[in-house]
N, CA and C atoms as an extended XYZ file, in Angstrom:
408
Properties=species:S:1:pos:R:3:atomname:S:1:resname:S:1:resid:I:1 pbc="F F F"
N        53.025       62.653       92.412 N   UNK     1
C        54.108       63.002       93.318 CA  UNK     1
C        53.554       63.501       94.655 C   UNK     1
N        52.301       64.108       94.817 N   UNK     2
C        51.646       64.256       95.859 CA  UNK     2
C        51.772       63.309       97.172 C   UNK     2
N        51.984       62.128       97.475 N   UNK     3
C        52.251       61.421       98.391 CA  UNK     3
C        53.646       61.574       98.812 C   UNK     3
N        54.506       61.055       98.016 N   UNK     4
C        55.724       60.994       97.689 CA  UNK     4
C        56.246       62.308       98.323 C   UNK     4
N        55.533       63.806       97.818 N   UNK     5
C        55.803       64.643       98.065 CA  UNK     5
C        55.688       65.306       99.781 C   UNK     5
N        54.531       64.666      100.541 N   UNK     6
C        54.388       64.767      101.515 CA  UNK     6
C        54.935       63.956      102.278 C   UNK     6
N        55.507       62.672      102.245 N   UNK     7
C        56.712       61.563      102.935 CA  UNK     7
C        57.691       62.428      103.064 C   UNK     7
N        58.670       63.058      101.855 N   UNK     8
C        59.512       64.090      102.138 CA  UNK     8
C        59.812       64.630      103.019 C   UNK     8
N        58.255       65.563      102.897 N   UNK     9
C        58.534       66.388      103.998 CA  UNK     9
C        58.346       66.096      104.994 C   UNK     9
N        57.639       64.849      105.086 N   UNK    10
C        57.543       64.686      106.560 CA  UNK    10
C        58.792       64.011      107.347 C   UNK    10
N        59.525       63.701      106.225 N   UNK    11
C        60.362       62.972      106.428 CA  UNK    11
C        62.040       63.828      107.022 C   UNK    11
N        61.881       65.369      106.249 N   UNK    12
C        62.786       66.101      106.134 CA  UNK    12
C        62.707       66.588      107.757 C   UNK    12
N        61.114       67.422      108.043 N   UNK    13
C        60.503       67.700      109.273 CA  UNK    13
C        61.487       66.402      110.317 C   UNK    13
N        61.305       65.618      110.337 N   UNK    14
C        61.218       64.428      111.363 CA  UNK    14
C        63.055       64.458      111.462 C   UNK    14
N        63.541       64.315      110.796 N   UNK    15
C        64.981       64.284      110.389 CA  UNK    15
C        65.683       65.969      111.026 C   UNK    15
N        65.180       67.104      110.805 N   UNK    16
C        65.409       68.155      110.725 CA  UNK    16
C        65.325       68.486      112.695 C   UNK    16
N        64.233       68.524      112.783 N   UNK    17
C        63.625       69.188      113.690 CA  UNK    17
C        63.256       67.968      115.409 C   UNK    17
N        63.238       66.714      114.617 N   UNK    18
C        63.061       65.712      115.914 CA  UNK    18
C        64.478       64.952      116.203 C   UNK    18
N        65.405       65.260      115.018 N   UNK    19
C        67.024       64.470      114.959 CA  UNK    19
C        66.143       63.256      115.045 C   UNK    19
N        65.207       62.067      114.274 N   UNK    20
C        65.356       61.043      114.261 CA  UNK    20
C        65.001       60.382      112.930 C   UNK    20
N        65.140       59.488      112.178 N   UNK    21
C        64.966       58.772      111.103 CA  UNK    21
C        63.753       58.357      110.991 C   UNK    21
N        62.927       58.744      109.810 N   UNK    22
C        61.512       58.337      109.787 CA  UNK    22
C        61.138       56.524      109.365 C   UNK    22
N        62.505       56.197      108.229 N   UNK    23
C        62.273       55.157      108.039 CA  UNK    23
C        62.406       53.769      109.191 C   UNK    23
N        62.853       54.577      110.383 N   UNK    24
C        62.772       53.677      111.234 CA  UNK    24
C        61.795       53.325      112.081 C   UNK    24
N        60.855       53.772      111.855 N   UNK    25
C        59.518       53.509      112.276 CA  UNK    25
C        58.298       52.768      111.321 C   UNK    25
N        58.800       52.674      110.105 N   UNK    26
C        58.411       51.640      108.876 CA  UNK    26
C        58.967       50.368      109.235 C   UNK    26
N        59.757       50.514      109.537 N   UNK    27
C        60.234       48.751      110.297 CA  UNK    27
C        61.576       48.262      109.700 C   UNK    27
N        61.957       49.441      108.491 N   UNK    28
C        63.214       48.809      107.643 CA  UNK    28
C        64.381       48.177      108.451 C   UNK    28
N        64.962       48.804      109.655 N   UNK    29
C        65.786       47.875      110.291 CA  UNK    29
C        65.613       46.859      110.625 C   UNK    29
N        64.554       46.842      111.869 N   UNK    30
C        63.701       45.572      112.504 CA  UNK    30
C        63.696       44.124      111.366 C   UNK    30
N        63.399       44.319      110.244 N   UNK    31
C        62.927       43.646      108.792 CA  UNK    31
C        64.451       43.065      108.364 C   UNK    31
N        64.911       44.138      108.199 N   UNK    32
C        66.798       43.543      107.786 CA  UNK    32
C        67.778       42.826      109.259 C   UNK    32
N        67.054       43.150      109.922 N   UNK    33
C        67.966       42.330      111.092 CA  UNK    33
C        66.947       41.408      111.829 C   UNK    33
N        66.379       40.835      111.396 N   UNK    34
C        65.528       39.800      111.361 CA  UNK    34
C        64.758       39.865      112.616 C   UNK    34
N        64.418       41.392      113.300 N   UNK    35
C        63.188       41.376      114.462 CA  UNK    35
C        62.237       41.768      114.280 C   UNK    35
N        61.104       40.433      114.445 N   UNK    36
C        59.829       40.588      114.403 CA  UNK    36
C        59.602       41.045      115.166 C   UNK    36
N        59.670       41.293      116.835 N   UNK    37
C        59.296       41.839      117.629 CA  UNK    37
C        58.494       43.157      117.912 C   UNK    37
N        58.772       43.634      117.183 N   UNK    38
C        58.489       45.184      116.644 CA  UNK    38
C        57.309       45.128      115.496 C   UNK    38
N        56.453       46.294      116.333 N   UNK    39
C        55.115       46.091      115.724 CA  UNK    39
C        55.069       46.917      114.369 C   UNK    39
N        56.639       47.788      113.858 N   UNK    40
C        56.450       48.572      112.993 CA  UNK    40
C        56.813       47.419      111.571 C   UNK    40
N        57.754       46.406      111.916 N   UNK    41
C        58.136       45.117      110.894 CA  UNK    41
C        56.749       45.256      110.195 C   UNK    41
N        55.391       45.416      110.718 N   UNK    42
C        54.207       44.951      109.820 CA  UNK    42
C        53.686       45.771      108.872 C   UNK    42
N        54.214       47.238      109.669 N   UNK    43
C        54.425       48.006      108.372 CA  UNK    43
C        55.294       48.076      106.955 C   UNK    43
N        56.311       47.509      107.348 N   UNK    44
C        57.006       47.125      106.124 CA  UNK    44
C        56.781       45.345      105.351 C   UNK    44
N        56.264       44.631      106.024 N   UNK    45
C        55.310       44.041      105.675 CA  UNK    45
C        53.994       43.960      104.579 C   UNK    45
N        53.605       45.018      105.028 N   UNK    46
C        52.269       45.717      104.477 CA  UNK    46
C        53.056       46.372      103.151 C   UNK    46
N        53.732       46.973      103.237 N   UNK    47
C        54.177       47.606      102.060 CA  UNK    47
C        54.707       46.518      101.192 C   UNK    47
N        55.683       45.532      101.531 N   UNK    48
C        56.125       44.084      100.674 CA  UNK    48
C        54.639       43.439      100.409 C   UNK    48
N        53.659       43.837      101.241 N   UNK    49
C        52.773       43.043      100.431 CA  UNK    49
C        51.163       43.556       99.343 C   UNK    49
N        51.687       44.814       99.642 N   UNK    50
C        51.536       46.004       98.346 CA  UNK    50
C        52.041       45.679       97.348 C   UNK    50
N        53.471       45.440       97.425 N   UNK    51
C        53.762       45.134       96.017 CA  UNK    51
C        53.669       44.057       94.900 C   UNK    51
N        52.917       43.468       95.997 N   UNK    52
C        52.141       41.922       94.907 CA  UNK    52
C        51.505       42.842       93.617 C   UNK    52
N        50.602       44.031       94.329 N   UNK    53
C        49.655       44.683       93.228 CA  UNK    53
C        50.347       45.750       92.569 C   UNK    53
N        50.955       46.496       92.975 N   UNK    54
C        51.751       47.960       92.636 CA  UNK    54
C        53.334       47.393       92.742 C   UNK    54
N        53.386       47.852       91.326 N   UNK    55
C        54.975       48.062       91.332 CA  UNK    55
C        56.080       48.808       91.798 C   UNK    55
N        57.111       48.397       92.890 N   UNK    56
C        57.971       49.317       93.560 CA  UNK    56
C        56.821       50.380       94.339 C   UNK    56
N        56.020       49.707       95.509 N   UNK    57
C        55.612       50.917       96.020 CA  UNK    57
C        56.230       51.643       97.159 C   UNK    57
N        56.920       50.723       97.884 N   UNK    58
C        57.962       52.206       98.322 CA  UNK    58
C        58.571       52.856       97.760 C   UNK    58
N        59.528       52.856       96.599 N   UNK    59
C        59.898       53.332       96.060 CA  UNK    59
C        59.685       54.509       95.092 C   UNK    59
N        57.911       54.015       94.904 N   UNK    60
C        56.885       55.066       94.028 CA  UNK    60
C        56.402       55.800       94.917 C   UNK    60
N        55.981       55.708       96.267 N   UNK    61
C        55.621       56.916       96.932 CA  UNK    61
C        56.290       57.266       98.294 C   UNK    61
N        57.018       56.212       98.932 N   UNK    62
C        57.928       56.936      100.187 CA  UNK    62
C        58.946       57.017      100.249 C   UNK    62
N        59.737       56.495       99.578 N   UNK    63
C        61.241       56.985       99.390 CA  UNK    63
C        61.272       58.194       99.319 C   UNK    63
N        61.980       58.691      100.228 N   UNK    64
C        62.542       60.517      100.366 CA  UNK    64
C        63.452       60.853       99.200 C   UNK    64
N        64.643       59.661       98.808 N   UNK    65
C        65.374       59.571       98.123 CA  UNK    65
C        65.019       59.445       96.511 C   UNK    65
N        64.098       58.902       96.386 N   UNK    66
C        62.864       58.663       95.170 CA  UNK    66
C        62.475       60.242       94.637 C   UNK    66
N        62.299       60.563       95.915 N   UNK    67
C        61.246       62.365       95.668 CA  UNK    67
C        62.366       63.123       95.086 C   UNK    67
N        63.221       63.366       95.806 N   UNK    68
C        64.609       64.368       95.219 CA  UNK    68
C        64.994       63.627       93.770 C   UNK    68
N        64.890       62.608       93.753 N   UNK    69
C        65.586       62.294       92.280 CA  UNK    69
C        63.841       62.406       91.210 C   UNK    69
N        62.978       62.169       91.486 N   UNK    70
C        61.861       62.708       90.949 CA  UNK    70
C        61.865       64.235       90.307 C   UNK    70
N        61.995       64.785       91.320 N   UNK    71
C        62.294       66.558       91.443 CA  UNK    71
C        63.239       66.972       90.284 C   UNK    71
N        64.576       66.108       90.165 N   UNK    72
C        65.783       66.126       89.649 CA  UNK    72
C        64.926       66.049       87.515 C   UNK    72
N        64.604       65.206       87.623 N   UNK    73
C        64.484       63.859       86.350 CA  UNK    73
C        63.221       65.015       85.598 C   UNK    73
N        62.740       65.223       86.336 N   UNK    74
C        61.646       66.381       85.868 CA  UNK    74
C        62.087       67.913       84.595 C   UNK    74
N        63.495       68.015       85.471 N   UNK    75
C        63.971       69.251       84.783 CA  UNK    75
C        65.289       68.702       84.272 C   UNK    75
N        65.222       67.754       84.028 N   UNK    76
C        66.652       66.793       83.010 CA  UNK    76
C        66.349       67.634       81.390 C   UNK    76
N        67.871       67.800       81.018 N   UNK    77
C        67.636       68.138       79.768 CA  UNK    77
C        68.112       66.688       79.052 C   UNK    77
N        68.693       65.393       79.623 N   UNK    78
C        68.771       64.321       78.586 CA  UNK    78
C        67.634       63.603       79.658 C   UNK    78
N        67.048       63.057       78.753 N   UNK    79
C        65.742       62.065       78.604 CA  UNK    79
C        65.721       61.237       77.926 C   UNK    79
N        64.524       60.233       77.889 N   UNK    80
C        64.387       59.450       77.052 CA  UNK    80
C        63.232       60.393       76.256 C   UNK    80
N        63.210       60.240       74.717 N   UNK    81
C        62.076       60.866       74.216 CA  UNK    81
C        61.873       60.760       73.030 C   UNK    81
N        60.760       60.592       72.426 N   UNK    82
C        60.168       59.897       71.099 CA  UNK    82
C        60.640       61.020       69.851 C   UNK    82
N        60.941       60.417       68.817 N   UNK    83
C        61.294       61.891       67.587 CA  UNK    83
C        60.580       61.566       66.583 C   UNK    83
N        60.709       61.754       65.646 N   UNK    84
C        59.445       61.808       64.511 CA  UNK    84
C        59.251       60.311       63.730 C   UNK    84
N        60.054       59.460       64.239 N   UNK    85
C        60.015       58.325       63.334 CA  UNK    85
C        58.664       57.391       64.571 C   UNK    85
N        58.275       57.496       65.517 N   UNK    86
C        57.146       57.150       65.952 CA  UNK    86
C        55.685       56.873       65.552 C   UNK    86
N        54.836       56.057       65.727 N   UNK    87
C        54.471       55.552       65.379 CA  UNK    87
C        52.944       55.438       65.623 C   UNK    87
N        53.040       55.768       67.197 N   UNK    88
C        52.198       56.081       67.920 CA  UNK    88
C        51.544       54.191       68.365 C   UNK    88
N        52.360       53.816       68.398 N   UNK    89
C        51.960       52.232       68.724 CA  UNK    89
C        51.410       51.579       69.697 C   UNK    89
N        52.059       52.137       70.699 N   UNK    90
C        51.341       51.693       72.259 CA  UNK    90
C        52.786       50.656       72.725 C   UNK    90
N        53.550       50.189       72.205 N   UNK    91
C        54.138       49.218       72.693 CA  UNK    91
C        55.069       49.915       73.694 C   UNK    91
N        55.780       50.883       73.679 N   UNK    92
C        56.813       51.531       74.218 CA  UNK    92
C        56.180       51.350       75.798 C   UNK    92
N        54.637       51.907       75.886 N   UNK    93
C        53.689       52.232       76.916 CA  UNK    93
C        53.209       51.170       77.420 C   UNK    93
N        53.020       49.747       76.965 N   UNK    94
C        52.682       49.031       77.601 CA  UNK    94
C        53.933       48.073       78.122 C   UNK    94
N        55.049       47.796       77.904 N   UNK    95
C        56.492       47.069       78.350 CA  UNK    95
C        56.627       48.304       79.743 C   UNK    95
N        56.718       49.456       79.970 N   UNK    96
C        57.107       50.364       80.671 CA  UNK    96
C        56.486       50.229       81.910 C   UNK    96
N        58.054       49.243       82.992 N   UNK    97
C        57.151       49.420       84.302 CA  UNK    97
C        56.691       50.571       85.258 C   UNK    97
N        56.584       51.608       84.781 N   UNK    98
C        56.630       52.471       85.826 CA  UNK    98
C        55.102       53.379       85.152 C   UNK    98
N        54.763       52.974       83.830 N   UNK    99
C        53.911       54.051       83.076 CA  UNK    99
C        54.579       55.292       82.834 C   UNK    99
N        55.681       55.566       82.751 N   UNK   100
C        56.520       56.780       82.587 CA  UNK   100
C        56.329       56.702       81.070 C   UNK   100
N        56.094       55.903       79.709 N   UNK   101
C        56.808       55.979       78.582 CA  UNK   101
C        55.578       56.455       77.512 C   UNK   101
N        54.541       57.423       78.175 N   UNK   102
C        53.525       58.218       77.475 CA  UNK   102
C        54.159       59.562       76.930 C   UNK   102
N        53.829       59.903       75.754 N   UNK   103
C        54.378       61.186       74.792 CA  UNK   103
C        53.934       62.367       76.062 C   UNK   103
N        52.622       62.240       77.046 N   UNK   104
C        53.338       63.001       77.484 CA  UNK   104
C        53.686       63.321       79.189 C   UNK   104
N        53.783       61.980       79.434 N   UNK   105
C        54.917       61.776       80.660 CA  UNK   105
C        55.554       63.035       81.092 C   UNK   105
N        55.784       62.901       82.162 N   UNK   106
C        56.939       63.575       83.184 CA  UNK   106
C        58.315       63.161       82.667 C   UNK   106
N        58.470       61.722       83.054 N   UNK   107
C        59.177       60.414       83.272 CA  UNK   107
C        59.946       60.806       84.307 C   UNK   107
N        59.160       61.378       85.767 N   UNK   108
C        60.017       61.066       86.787 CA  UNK   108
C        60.286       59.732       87.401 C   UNK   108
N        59.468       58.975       86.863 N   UNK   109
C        59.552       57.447       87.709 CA  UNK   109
C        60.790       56.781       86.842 C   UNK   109
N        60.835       57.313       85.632 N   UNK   110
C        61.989       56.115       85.093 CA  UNK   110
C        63.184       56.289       85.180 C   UNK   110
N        63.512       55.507       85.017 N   UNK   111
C        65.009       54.647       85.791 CA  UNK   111
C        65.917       54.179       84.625 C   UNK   111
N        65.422       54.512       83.520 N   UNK   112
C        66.112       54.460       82.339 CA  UNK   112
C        66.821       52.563       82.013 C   UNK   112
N        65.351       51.585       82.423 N   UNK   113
C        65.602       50.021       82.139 CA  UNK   113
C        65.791       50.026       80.571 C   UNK   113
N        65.282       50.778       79.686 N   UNK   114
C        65.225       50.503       78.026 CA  UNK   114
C        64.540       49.821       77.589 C   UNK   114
N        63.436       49.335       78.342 N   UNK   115
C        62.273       48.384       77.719 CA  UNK   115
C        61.487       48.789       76.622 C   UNK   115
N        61.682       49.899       76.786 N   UNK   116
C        60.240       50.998       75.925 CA  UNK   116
C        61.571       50.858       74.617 C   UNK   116
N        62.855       51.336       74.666 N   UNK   117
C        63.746       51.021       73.294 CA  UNK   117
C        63.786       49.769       72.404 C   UNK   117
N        63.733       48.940       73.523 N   UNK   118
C        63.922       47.131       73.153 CA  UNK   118
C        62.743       47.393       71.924 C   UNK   118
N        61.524       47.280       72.515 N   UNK   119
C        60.453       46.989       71.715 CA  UNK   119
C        59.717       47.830       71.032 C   UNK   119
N        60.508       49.313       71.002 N   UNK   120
C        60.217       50.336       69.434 CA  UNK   120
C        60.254       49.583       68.124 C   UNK   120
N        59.395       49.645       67.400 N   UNK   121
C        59.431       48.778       66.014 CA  UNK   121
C        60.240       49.923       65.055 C   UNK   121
N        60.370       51.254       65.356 N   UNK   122
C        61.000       51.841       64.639 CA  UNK   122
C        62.307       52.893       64.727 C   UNK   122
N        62.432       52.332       66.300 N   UNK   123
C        63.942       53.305       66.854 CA  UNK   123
C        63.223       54.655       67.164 C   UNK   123
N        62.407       55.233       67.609 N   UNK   124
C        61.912       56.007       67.555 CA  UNK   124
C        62.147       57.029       69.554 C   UNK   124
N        62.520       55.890       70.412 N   UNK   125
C        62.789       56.287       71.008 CA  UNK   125
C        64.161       56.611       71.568 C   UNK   125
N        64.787       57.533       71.826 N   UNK   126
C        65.889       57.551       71.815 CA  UNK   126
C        66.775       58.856       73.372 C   UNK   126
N        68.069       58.636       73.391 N   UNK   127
C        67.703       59.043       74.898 CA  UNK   127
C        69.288       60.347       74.454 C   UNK   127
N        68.594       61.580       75.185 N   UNK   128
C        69.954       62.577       74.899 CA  UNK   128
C        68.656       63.907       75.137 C   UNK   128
N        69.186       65.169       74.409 N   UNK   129
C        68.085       66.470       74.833 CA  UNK   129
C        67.045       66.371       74.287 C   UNK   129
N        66.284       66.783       74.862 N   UNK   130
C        64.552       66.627       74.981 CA  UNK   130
C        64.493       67.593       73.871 C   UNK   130
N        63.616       67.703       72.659 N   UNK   131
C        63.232       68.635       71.675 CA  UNK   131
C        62.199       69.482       72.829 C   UNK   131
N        62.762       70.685       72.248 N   UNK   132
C        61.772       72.260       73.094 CA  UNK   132
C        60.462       72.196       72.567 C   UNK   132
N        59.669       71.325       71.667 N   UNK   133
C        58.881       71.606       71.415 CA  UNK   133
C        57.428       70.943       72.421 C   UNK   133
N        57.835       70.127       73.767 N   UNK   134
C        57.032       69.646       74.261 CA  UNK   134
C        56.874       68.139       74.373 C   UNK   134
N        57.243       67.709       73.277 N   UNK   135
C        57.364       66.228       73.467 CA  UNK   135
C        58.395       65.566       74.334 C   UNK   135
N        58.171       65.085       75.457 N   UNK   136
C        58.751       64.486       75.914 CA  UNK   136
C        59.466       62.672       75.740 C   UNK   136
């Protein structure tokens, strides 16, 4: 969250204190209203072409909007979270695009797709209050 966490603020700063929009200097308008002209388009560019390798990387580290719901998902009392019929398999963890679906995850990145449920061999994951005992 360290990146993510500093976009925020820089983002909050920039928004707060300069009255102007940070994402508009990433190029997101320029990009949706089809002007190349603008040398920031290559920044959002650069990031579309990040995501050949990394999954959702704006979304994983500069979305402002990402960070607050990160922040949020952290101190959720319904989760997704493994109960005793587990297995310890690996499958939940390897379908999971975000790497969120480790016993012991955050799971601020997930988005609650159900991939990691689909392919439990034993129902083991299941989504409602988190047991107090740590397992997430």
């Amino acid at each position: 969250i360290g990146v993510r966490a500093a976009f925020l603020a820089a983002f909050l700063v920039a928004a707060l204190v300069f009255s102007t929009g940070l994402l508009t200097y990433l190029g997101v308008r320029d990009f949706f209203h089809l002007e190349f002209s603008s040398a920031y388009v290559y920044v959002l560019l650069g990031i579309l072409a990040i995501g050949v390798f990394i999954y959702r990387p704006f979304c994983r580290f500069l979305c402002p909007y990402g960070a607050l719901l990160s922040l949020a998902a952290v101190k959720s009392r319904l989760r997704l979270h493994r109960n005793e019929l587990c297995i310890d398999c690996g499958k939940c963890e390897k379908v999971c695009p975000t790497y969120e679906a480790g016993r012991t995850n955050l799971k601020q990145e997930c988005y609650l797709c159900d991939r990691c449920r689909q392919v439990c061999p034993t129902g083991a994951i299941v989504y409602g209050r988190a047991p107090s005992g740590g397992d997430h």
